[in-house]
Amino acid sequence: MDDTYTKTSYSFIDGFTIENKNEVTKYTDGNYYQYLGILPHIVMPNTVPVKNINGGMWLNVGDGSAFSSMGYLSAWVKNNNDITETINGLLLANQRVIVDKDYIVNQIQLVSGAHISGISKAESKLLLVPPKVLVGSGETANLYHRADSGDLSDILIEHLTIDGGRCPNPPQQYHHIIGVWLGGSELVKNISIRECDFKNAGEDFIKFSVSSNRAKVSNVFVENCRFVTEDDKIDLPGYSMSSSGNAVRTILTTSSTSNYGTEAIYNVNITDCFAKRIRTLADFKRGTSSSLVKNCYTEDMFDCHHSTDGAFDICFSDLTCFTSLDFTKGTATNFIEAQGERLTISNISGFGNNVTKLGIFITDYGLPAENSVGHQSVNCTISDVKLEGLLSDGIKVQNGINCNVSNIDIKTCLGHSVLFTSGIARIDSNGLRLKGQGNSYDNISGCGWAFPPKSQGINFARGLAINEHGQDDIYIPGTVLRVAENDYGDWSSKYEPENLITNRYMEFIPNTTSNVIGMMNGRFYEEVITAPSTPSGVISAITLNDASSVSLREIYHPPFMAWPNDLFYCRIWVMKGTAPYFAIVMQELDANKTTINSTFYSYSTGSLTAWTELVMKHKITNANAAFVMVGLIPASGSNSPQNKGTTHVADWRCGRSPFGKY
């Protein structure tokens, strides 16, 4: 379209013929109208120009000036009257819309090629009226695309302040600012929203909802935008949430039991954004993949700062999350909560001020409709994270598989600095508890942990966890294989089935049914005897058998670093076999790993006819102690004659933090 219109002296009352597409004619309402149909066109007397937004061919071009030809809204209205019809008309005519002052707007239907731009965020403001008409499933939005209304592409919204009109008791509770719903085989692509200040959304600020596995959303860019709920818009009646919802939410809403792993929304990029006092900045739900949240700042969020559930190949990078000391609203749950596969979380700073509960939570989330069935997070990487002031754990991986945590600095958390859980929370489709395995952590540091790193399930500790004293501080339960530094010796690269780890320190005689997995002279030996039963809730148990003629055969846990007056705890389930006595031994070693003190905690097996939980507490007594090893003696007692026999054991756990009754 040319930059200017040609005003005519024609009259809609008398009738006329239009020869040129740039000709505009004044109607009795004071506005000029352009004909959008095929030319030449004969206009009959007393014609009423039906606007294109109502299916007609006439475009209201305001005062017909050069400004109106360029899409400046001030050419249509001289005050802040509702300008909804004008914007809809311009968009349908493939005309750019320039918001050059403050306006009231109701519902705008987005069409391909729509370009809505402001002069600047300070000069260009749209105040949205909470809409009455639903455009999604029980939802609505002010700028919208209705499902099954056709493809949508090449949208640009920029340089605006948009107030979502959050108000008490709105006509529709779930009213978003921008809502895009897709069905059938519709395609939505190339959506750019940049340099905008959003405030006071009734629900979400920007939402993409796909209701068909054949529909696709791609190439969405939200850049340098702000999302805020103002103080006087919090806790209003008529809403399920106290604040505005998510800055950006993407979701596939087909059957909840069949859409896991479907990729319907991809390449969504949220960069250089700010959010305060809303629910969540990025909320990537099922169906989302290959998307990014980068270089964003969030403060005082009502739920998680960022979230993803059932999404694949998501990256959270270079994020700062902050919670004020006096923030008492919402749940302040986690900085990042994520469930999915191939997730990358890196370069994160979080300051919780003892208000935020948990730093980063990798979950096994399942939808309520799935009846407690969960989905394990797989191949997730968490690295280069600094967290401070948390009410619970720093980083928690729940039933994860092959998740790696590295280069973590955590200060002042009331839970574990790093926690891997297994066998708790959700179940699989067969009703069995999900189990974590193959997870690892490396290079954990910080101070003020209530509890050190801890693992359940078959996982790996690949490096040290250094506390404020500069000392290694870590749980090593029986199912954790530690890949050690040289300071810890050449540790075995194998583990016993969910029970014990052995290494070069154990005394082992091959081919004597001593029943351990171990290494001697560079060779591995596997002689495992399964115990006749297991303790309640424990997956497996084995039988330790001392069949040697040498006194006090024993199996040792890899050594912990230690210092004088250090406390260690050991917990193990034991049941009587053929040996009359069973013992736990604590051996204190000097810096050269030479034994300098041994303490035996012996138990008569006569009272252990059923599985019994034994818990032991030991204080380092030797001033020269640099390491401590925890050993199990299946047949302890008198050295002459030597005791032999079996003891059944399960779920051996050692660490600096208490177990059981301690």
XYZ file of C-alpha atoms in Angstrom:
662
model
C 0.000 0.000 0.000
C 1.229 3.529 -0.782
C 2.213 5.803 2.073
C -0.661 8.292 1.461
C -4.345 8.216 0.600
C -6.179 10.297 -2.040
C -9.215 11.984 -0.522
C -12.209 12.252 -2.865
C -15.250 14.540 -2.829
C -17.572 11.605 -3.494
C -20.677 11.012 -1.397
C -21.962 7.666 -0.101
C -25.456 9.215 -0.356
C -25.155 9.961 -4.092
C -23.045 6.978 -5.132
C -19.773 6.924 -7.111
C -17.197 4.769 -8.865
C -13.800 3.920 -7.337
C -10.945 3.675 -9.831
C -7.856 3.784 -7.589
C -7.085 1.674 -4.503
C -5.714 4.707 -2.614
C -8.936 6.665 -2.949
C -10.732 7.251 0.354
C -14.190 8.750 0.828
C -15.685 10.412 3.901
C -18.748 8.817 5.469
C -21.329 10.468 7.728
C -19.527 9.242 10.880
C -16.642 11.569 10.023
C -14.177 8.849 9.064
C -12.732 8.123 5.643
C -13.144 4.647 4.133
C -11.008 2.710 1.653
C -12.420 -0.047 -0.566
C -10.416 -3.283 -0.357
C -12.125 -5.257 -3.122
C -11.654 -5.554 -6.881
C -11.490 -2.297 -8.840
C -13.131 -0.515 -10.502
C -16.074 -0.699 -8.121
C -19.453 1.019 -8.389
C -20.760 2.329 -5.066
C -24.545 2.510 -5.142
C -26.384 5.506 -3.607
C -27.002 5.323 0.154
C -24.325 2.634 0.616
C -23.219 1.956 4.169
C -19.515 0.982 4.195
C -19.495 -2.398 5.951
C -16.241 -2.716 7.859
C -13.887 -5.498 6.922
C -13.923 -6.863 10.487
C -17.584 -7.745 9.881
C -16.898 -9.459 6.558
C -17.182 -6.312 4.462
C -14.711 -4.713 2.051
C -14.399 -1.289 3.627
C -11.474 -0.187 5.809
C -11.879 2.730 8.182
C -8.765 4.839 7.622
C -9.595 7.544 10.142
C -8.921 11.053 8.962
C -7.264 9.841 5.759
C -3.996 11.608 6.575
C -0.464 10.382 6.002
C -0.456 9.269 9.642
C -3.478 7.064 9.093
C -1.902 5.534 5.999
C 1.092 4.590 8.150
C -1.138 3.034 10.814
C -0.909 5.699 13.542
C -3.967 5.210 15.746
C -4.195 8.889 16.654
C -5.416 9.471 13.107
C -8.628 7.647 14.107
C -9.373 8.882 17.616
C -8.319 11.945 19.534
C -8.764 10.517 23.039
C -8.492 7.190 24.834
C -11.751 5.767 23.484
C -11.999 2.052 22.694
C -10.162 1.540 19.435
C -10.703 -2.214 19.127
C -12.573 -2.126 15.802
C -9.955 0.084 14.210
C -7.103 -2.232 15.127
C -9.017 -5.297 13.938
C -9.759 -3.562 10.663
C -6.169 -2.545 10.088
C -4.871 -6.045 10.827
C -7.365 -7.620 8.421
C -6.202 -5.166 5.764
C -2.592 -6.225 6.364
C -1.909 -2.760 7.700
C 0.683 -2.060 10.363
C -0.710 -0.677 13.644
C 1.239 2.032 15.454
C 0.097 2.781 18.997
C 1.161 6.383 19.522
C -0.641 7.151 22.806
C -2.779 5.384 25.442
C -5.850 3.434 24.302
C -8.510 1.107 25.619
C -8.787 -2.210 23.784
C -11.124 -5.180 24.055
C -10.439 -8.261 21.895
C -8.064 -8.257 18.920
C -8.002 -11.229 16.548
C -4.466 -11.957 15.446
C -3.961 -12.606 11.725
C -0.863 -13.587 9.782
C 1.457 -10.666 9.229
C 0.040 -8.668 12.165
C 2.447 -5.952 13.276
C 1.484 -3.934 16.347
C 4.122 -1.466 17.416
C 4.417 1.370 19.880
C 6.449 4.564 19.698
C 8.013 3.575 23.020
C 6.889 1.747 26.130
C 6.491 5.069 27.908
C 4.387 6.678 25.150
C 2.342 3.707 23.955
C -0.017 1.893 26.304
C -2.909 -0.481 25.741
C -5.318 -0.887 28.644
C -7.149 -4.143 28.057
C -10.782 -4.667 29.013
C -11.312 -8.143 30.558
C -13.155 -9.930 27.738
C -16.532 -11.609 28.045
C -16.329 -13.873 24.997
C -14.521 -17.219 25.350
C -12.042 -18.045 22.583
C -10.391 -21.141 24.103
C -11.686 -24.058 26.114
C -13.158 -22.178 29.057
C -10.598 -19.416 28.542
C -10.234 -16.156 26.733
C -7.653 -13.541 25.770
C -7.492 -9.979 24.508
C -5.097 -10.686 21.628
C -6.081 -14.111 20.396
C -6.058 -16.829 17.781
C -8.999 -19.195 18.019
C -8.451 -22.931 17.373
C -9.448 -24.111 13.895
C -9.429 -20.583 12.471
C -6.442 -21.204 10.175
C -2.663 -20.981 10.252
C -0.944 -18.019 11.875
C 2.525 -16.665 11.124
C 4.809 -13.657 11.150
C 3.440 -11.768 14.149
C 5.365 -8.847 15.626
C 4.349 -7.032 18.827
C 6.871 -4.507 20.099
C 7.620 -1.330 22.083
C 4.395 -1.333 24.105
C 3.105 -1.234 27.641
C 0.153 -3.613 27.905
C -2.004 -3.679 31.034
C -4.068 -6.861 31.228
C -6.904 -5.155 33.112
C -6.882 -7.462 36.126
C -9.933 -6.448 38.176
C -12.228 -7.785 40.893
C -14.699 -10.455 39.734
C -13.959 -10.340 35.982
C -16.483 -11.667 33.419
C -14.156 -14.605 32.753
C -11.641 -15.751 35.373
C -9.116 -17.124 32.902
C -8.359 -14.130 30.736
C -4.886 -13.961 29.224
C -3.266 -11.034 27.478
C -2.097 -13.031 24.442
C -3.698 -16.426 23.874
C -3.058 -18.692 20.900
C -5.129 -21.877 20.633
C -4.530 -24.468 17.897
C -6.460 -27.484 16.688
C -6.529 -29.847 13.725
C -3.371 -29.493 11.638
C -2.923 -25.751 12.146
C 0.551 -24.270 12.080
C 1.663 -21.251 14.090
C 5.170 -19.930 13.515
C 7.411 -16.891 13.657
C 5.931 -15.028 16.615
C 8.066 -12.188 17.964
C 7.201 -10.215 21.106
C 9.902 -7.793 22.156
C 10.556 -4.669 24.187
C 7.179 -4.779 25.947
C 6.111 -4.079 29.523
C 3.308 -6.428 30.513
C 1.390 -5.981 33.749
C -1.658 -7.291 35.579
C -2.716 -10.255 33.468
C -5.878 -11.938 34.670
C -4.203 -15.311 34.106
C -1.204 -15.830 31.816
C 0.505 -13.043 29.931
C 1.310 -15.188 26.875
C -0.125 -18.657 26.307
C 0.145 -21.216 23.513
C -2.266 -24.145 23.821
C -2.304 -27.014 21.311
C -5.238 -29.435 21.311
C -4.160 -31.750 18.474
C -1.030 -33.850 17.950
C -1.015 -32.654 14.333
C -0.946 -28.944 15.191
C 2.452 -27.296 15.636
C 3.924 -24.115 17.108
C 7.469 -23.065 16.213
C 9.839 -20.125 16.372
C 8.479 -18.032 19.217
C 10.702 -15.224 20.500
C 9.971 -13.257 23.678
C 12.786 -10.754 24.138
C 13.554 -7.991 26.611
C 10.083 -7.934 28.159
C 8.876 -7.242 31.707
C 6.068 -9.104 33.471
C 4.704 -7.694 36.731
C 1.639 -7.847 38.956
C 1.204 -4.459 40.613
C 0.560 -4.406 44.356
C -3.068 -3.270 44.092
C -3.840 -6.117 41.655
C -2.856 -8.906 44.064
C -5.430 -10.960 46.013
C -8.411 -9.741 44.005
C -11.693 -11.679 44.286
C -12.773 -13.748 41.302
C -9.399 -15.360 40.567
C -7.995 -18.738 41.600
C -4.514 -17.252 42.000
C -3.394 -14.295 44.062
C -1.249 -12.872 41.280
C -1.016 -12.914 37.514
C -0.071 -16.313 36.137
C 2.807 -17.326 33.890
C 4.727 -14.932 31.705
C 4.921 -17.568 28.967
C 3.102 -20.897 29.077
C 3.177 -23.604 26.412
C 1.084 -26.763 26.648
C -0.255 -29.690 24.644
C -3.733 -30.482 25.936
C -4.578 -33.758 24.184
C -5.089 -36.936 26.236
C -3.015 -36.699 29.400
C -2.210 -40.410 29.320
C -0.895 -40.539 25.762
C 0.827 -37.268 24.895
C 4.007 -37.677 26.951
C 6.941 -37.297 24.587
C 4.952 -35.668 21.775
C 6.684 -32.611 20.325
C 4.094 -30.024 19.306
C 5.700 -26.742 20.419
C 9.365 -26.107 19.723
C 11.981 -23.394 19.477
C 10.415 -21.103 22.069
C 13.022 -18.579 23.214
C 12.641 -16.347 26.271
C 15.626 -14.050 26.650
C 16.595 -10.935 28.607
C 13.291 -10.787 30.466
C 12.270 -9.601 33.943
C 9.439 -10.882 36.130
C 8.203 -9.884 39.563
C 5.234 -10.957 41.674
C 3.747 -13.314 39.108
C 3.373 -17.079 39.262
C 6.207 -18.259 36.975
C 8.281 -16.721 34.192
C 8.697 -19.742 31.886
C 6.245 -22.622 32.202
C 6.972 -25.203 29.498
C 4.442 -28.031 29.732
C 4.025 -31.272 27.826
C 4.530 -31.070 24.110
C 7.292 -28.460 24.379
C 10.796 -29.193 23.113
C 14.037 -27.561 21.961
C 13.371 -24.322 23.819
C 15.421 -21.839 25.812
C 15.202 -19.490 28.777
C 18.312 -17.327 29.036
C 19.586 -14.231 30.811
C 16.444 -13.505 32.829
C 15.852 -12.062 36.311
C 12.957 -13.073 38.559
C 11.940 -11.704 41.950
C 9.313 -12.635 44.557
C 7.505 -15.186 42.446
C 4.293 -16.732 43.739
C 5.323 -20.254 42.673
C 8.403 -21.607 40.908
C 10.491 -18.980 39.150
C 10.772 -21.332 36.158
C 9.111 -24.652 35.436
C 8.935 -27.420 32.875
C 6.838 -30.596 33.030
C 7.058 -33.290 30.390
C 9.244 -31.197 28.083
C 12.321 -32.367 26.166
C 15.575 -30.610 25.238
C 14.961 -27.521 27.369
C 17.768 -25.166 28.413
C 17.674 -22.809 31.416
C 20.817 -20.673 31.363
C 22.220 -17.528 32.958
C 19.304 -16.917 35.305
C 19.132 -14.936 38.540
C 16.342 -15.707 41.014
C 15.729 -13.599 44.103
C 13.243 -13.717 46.968
C 12.934 -10.790 49.376
C 13.258 -11.359 53.087
C 9.765 -9.938 53.706
C 8.015 -11.723 50.814
C 5.139 -13.686 52.358
C 2.845 -14.242 49.370
C 2.345 -17.391 47.328
C 4.182 -20.649 47.942
C 7.741 -19.532 47.047
C 8.310 -23.188 46.214
C 11.431 -23.561 44.056
C 13.648 -21.477 41.860
C 13.475 -24.084 39.102
C 11.265 -27.173 38.974
C 11.814 -29.408 35.982
C 10.642 -32.758 34.666
C 11.576 -34.076 31.266
C 14.453 -35.440 29.248
C 17.695 -33.868 28.119
C 17.265 -30.797 30.276
C 20.191 -28.399 30.756
C 20.294 -26.030 33.731
C 23.457 -23.923 33.970
C 24.826 -20.670 35.337
C 22.061 -20.157 37.886
C 22.178 -17.811 40.883
C 19.478 -18.049 43.508
C 19.053 -16.016 46.698
C 16.207 -17.341 48.824
C 16.609 -15.298 52.037
C 15.244 -18.307 53.972
C 11.884 -17.832 52.239
C 12.282 -19.984 49.121
C 11.916 -23.657 49.916
C 14.153 -25.455 47.398
C 16.690 -24.377 44.812
C 16.457 -26.725 41.821
C 14.083 -29.688 41.840
C 14.266 -32.371 39.134
C 10.984 -34.246 39.517
C 9.105 -37.337 38.324
C 5.913 -35.363 37.771
C 2.767 -36.975 36.441
C -0.550 -35.285 35.763
C -3.357 -35.804 38.293
C -5.313 -37.687 35.614
C -2.509 -40.267 35.498
C -3.342 -41.451 39.018
C 0.119 -41.166 40.639
C 1.960 -42.508 37.581
C 5.093 -40.432 37.096
C 7.705 -39.908 34.418
C 11.372 -40.032 35.336
C 13.621 -37.184 34.316
C 16.405 -38.555 32.119
C 19.800 -37.196 31.055
C 19.539 -33.865 32.828
C 22.582 -31.678 33.496
C 22.812 -29.138 36.321
C 26.051 -27.178 36.452
C 27.614 -23.963 37.682
C 24.959 -23.111 40.250
C 25.159 -20.778 43.263
C 22.338 -20.959 45.802
C 21.857 -19.349 49.198
C 19.251 -19.125 51.951
C 16.910 -22.094 51.352
C 14.414 -23.714 53.714
C 15.026 -27.189 52.277
C 17.444 -28.835 49.843
C 19.729 -27.013 47.470
C 19.352 -29.427 44.550
C 17.019 -32.425 44.607
C 16.748 -35.100 41.929
C 13.729 -37.320 42.522
C 13.890 -40.751 40.869
C 16.061 -39.358 38.077
C 18.066 -41.395 35.564
C 21.532 -40.334 34.406
C 21.276 -36.829 35.819
C 24.556 -35.032 36.508
C 25.095 -32.281 39.089
C 28.450 -30.467 39.054
C 30.182 -27.275 40.139
C 27.659 -26.350 42.797
C 28.154 -23.746 45.550
C 25.427 -23.785 48.210
C 25.344 -21.656 51.332
C 22.851 -21.934 54.182
C 20.237 -24.516 53.315
C 18.174 -26.342 55.920
C 18.153 -29.586 53.949
C 20.769 -31.457 51.927
C 23.058 -29.516 49.664
C 22.398 -32.188 47.024
C 19.859 -35.008 47.358
C 19.141 -37.932 45.031
C 16.018 -39.853 46.009
C 14.839 -43.248 44.788
C 11.798 -45.407 45.381
C 9.644 -42.618 46.775
C 6.857 -40.473 45.331
C 5.395 -41.736 42.053
C 4.940 -45.127 40.405
C 5.299 -46.532 36.899
C 2.466 -47.817 34.711
C 2.735 -51.231 36.398
C 2.245 -49.785 39.863
C 5.902 -50.184 40.910
C 7.824 -47.410 42.595
C 10.099 -45.423 40.318
C 13.802 -45.779 41.159
C 16.616 -43.356 40.517
C 19.840 -44.660 39.048
C 22.994 -43.573 37.274
C 22.911 -40.032 38.704
C 26.120 -38.347 39.780
C 27.495 -35.284 41.481
C 30.884 -33.622 41.367
C 32.557 -30.582 42.921
C 30.054 -29.550 45.584
C 31.105 -26.718 47.892
C 29.639 -24.230 50.330
C 28.758 -23.808 53.975
C 25.844 -23.910 56.362
C 24.364 -27.175 55.106
C 22.047 -28.873 57.540
C 22.908 -32.150 55.779
C 25.621 -33.082 53.267
C 24.989 -34.545 49.807
C 23.001 -37.775 49.977
C 21.958 -40.489 47.536
C 19.317 -43.138 47.382
C 19.369 -45.598 44.509
C 22.376 -46.630 42.423
C 24.254 -43.385 41.824
C 27.791 -41.999 41.616
C 29.862 -39.481 43.545
C 32.513 -38.323 41.085
C 34.293 -35.806 43.268
C 34.413 -34.086 46.611
C 31.803 -32.185 48.578
C 33.767 -29.548 50.484
C 32.108 -27.895 53.477
C 33.062 -24.655 55.214
C 35.889 -26.423 57.065
C 37.500 -27.446 53.789
C 36.640 -31.068 54.534
C 34.869 -33.704 52.508
C 31.273 -33.920 53.717
C 29.123 -36.516 52.021
C 26.727 -39.397 52.561
C 27.892 -42.550 50.826
C 25.050 -45.050 51.221
C 25.633 -48.626 50.183
C 24.153 -48.072 46.733
C 26.483 -45.221 45.765
C 29.619 -45.957 43.783
C 32.206 -43.300 44.399
C 34.561 -42.595 41.537
C 37.430 -41.427 43.669
C 40.325 -39.035 43.436
C 43.809 -40.442 44.055
C 43.447 -39.442 47.715
C 40.875 -42.195 48.082
C 42.786 -45.047 46.500
C 41.957 -47.154 43.491
C 38.338 -47.840 44.148
C 36.380 -50.619 42.513
C 34.347 -49.710 39.433
C 31.600 -52.135 40.395
C 28.977 -52.170 43.095
C 27.089 -54.921 44.841
C 23.410 -55.109 43.949
C 21.837 -52.232 45.846
C 23.733 -53.169 49.010
C 27.482 -52.843 49.437
C 30.513 -51.297 47.829
C 33.852 -52.974 48.164
C 37.340 -51.829 47.293
C 40.992 -52.706 47.608
C 40.926 -52.349 51.392
C 38.712 -55.349 52.034
C 40.162 -58.708 52.990
C 39.029 -61.156 50.361
C 39.858 -64.763 49.594
C 38.672 -65.919 46.159
C 36.699 -69.120 45.814
C 35.798 -69.341 49.484
C 32.187 -68.156 49.136
C 33.107 -65.011 51.061
C 30.217 -63.437 49.180
C 31.361 -60.024 48.045
C 32.067 -58.306 44.791
C 35.640 -57.144 44.929
C 38.961 -56.701 43.257
C 42.283 -58.415 43.987
C 45.396 -58.192 41.845
C 43.494 -56.316 39.176
C 40.774 -58.991 38.856
C 37.122 -58.813 39.819
C 35.398 -61.561 41.744
C 31.660 -61.917 42.058
C 30.395 -64.397 44.620
C 26.976 -63.213 45.710
C 24.533 -65.211 47.787
C 21.065 -63.711 48.071
C 19.643 -63.683 51.586
C 16.509 -65.796 52.232
C 14.364 -62.659 52.735
C 14.539 -58.876 52.829
C 13.534 -56.241 55.366
C 10.206 -54.575 54.705
C 10.585 -51.934 52.003
C 14.169 -52.978 51.121
C 14.693 -54.245 47.613
C 17.360 -56.893 48.191
C 19.627 -58.431 50.818
C 22.683 -60.675 50.751
C 24.393 -63.209 52.960
C 27.944 -62.493 54.122
C 29.883 -65.708 54.728
C 33.180 -65.992 56.595
C 34.436 -69.436 55.551
C 38.112 -68.704 56.056
C 40.502 -70.094 58.636
C 41.791 -66.608 59.380
C 40.193 -64.707 62.228
C 37.911 -61.721 61.710
C 37.287 -61.640 57.977
C 35.791 -58.235 57.157
C 34.527 -56.038 54.369
C 35.266 -52.299 54.396
C 33.504 -49.261 53.048
C 35.847 -46.850 51.219
C 37.519 -44.438 53.653
C 36.048 -41.106 54.596
C 38.256 -38.127 55.324
C 38.138 -37.465 59.069
C 39.455 -35.217 61.806
C 39.634 -35.420 65.614
C 36.246 -35.477 67.383
C 34.477 -36.031 64.069
C 31.248 -38.042 64.324
C 30.283 -40.910 62.024
C 27.130 -42.971 61.828
C 26.411 -46.401 60.416
C 23.011 -48.006 59.809
C 22.449 -51.559 58.565
C 19.704 -54.182 58.577
C 20.917 -57.497 60.027
C 19.422 -60.966 60.521
C 21.008 -64.023 62.138
C 22.632 -66.613 59.922
C 24.974 -69.330 61.288
C 27.512 -67.047 62.989
C 27.006 -66.367 66.718
C 28.231 -62.767 66.531
C 28.218 -59.874 64.078
C 30.271 -56.665 64.402
C 30.737 -53.239 62.926
C 34.333 -52.005 63.111
C 35.521 -48.409 62.871
C 39.163 -48.131 61.840
C 40.895 -44.789 62.198
C 43.755 -44.213 59.741
C 46.536 -41.669 59.657
C 47.450 -39.570 56.634
C 49.250 -42.580 55.090
C 46.143 -44.720 55.588
C 47.834 -46.782 58.264
C 45.508 -48.110 60.962
C 46.050 -46.300 64.267
C 42.885 -47.269 66.142
C 40.100 -49.854 65.826
C 36.793 -49.877 67.654
C 34.465 -52.905 67.478
C 30.713 -52.684 67.961
C 29.731 -56.313 68.441
C 26.241 -57.809 68.504
C 25.122 -61.269 69.529
C 23.025 -62.670 66.710
C 20.929 -64.716 69.100
C 18.471 -61.835 69.386
C 18.523 -61.049 65.667
C 16.256 -63.824 64.464
C 14.213 -61.294 62.475
C 15.486 -58.398 60.418
C 16.714 -55.730 62.847
C 17.953 -52.222 62.170
C 21.311 -51.616 63.858
C 22.451 -48.023 64.243
C 25.942 -47.104 65.444
C 27.517 -43.755 66.360
C 31.296 -43.313 66.536
C 33.478 -40.389 67.586
C 37.028 -40.127 66.251
C 39.381 -40.514 69.222
C 42.907 -40.402 67.790
C 44.420 -36.953 67.319
C 46.330 -38.155 64.222
C 43.299 -39.558 62.438
C 42.959 -38.389 58.823
C 40.623 -41.103 57.516
C 38.103 -43.557 58.872
C 36.844 -46.827 57.402
C 33.670 -48.638 58.377
C 33.825 -52.432 58.247
C 31.428 -55.338 58.624
C 32.513 -58.584 60.322
C 30.002 -61.351 59.584
C 31.486 -63.766 62.158
C 33.083 -61.840 65.020
C 34.026 -63.037 68.477
C 36.847 -65.157 69.851
C 40.028 -65.457 67.795
C 40.786 -69.004 69.000
C 39.147 -71.002 67.666
C 38.222 -68.659 64.839
C 34.547 -67.968 64.398
C 33.048 -68.756 61.033
C 29.571 -68.532 59.610
C 27.064 -66.294 57.941
C 25.121 -63.128 58.678
C 22.390 -61.693 56.467
C 22.693 -57.939 55.765
C 20.917 -55.263 53.740
C 20.865 -51.522 53.068
C 24.168 -50.513 54.623
C 24.536 -46.728 54.967
C 27.403 -44.692 56.342
C 27.852 -40.960 56.715
C 28.365 -37.955 58.938
C 24.657 -37.311 59.368
C 22.418 -39.361 61.659
C 20.407 -42.381 60.610
C 17.582 -44.121 62.414
C 17.375 -43.388 66.145
C 20.173 -40.816 65.954
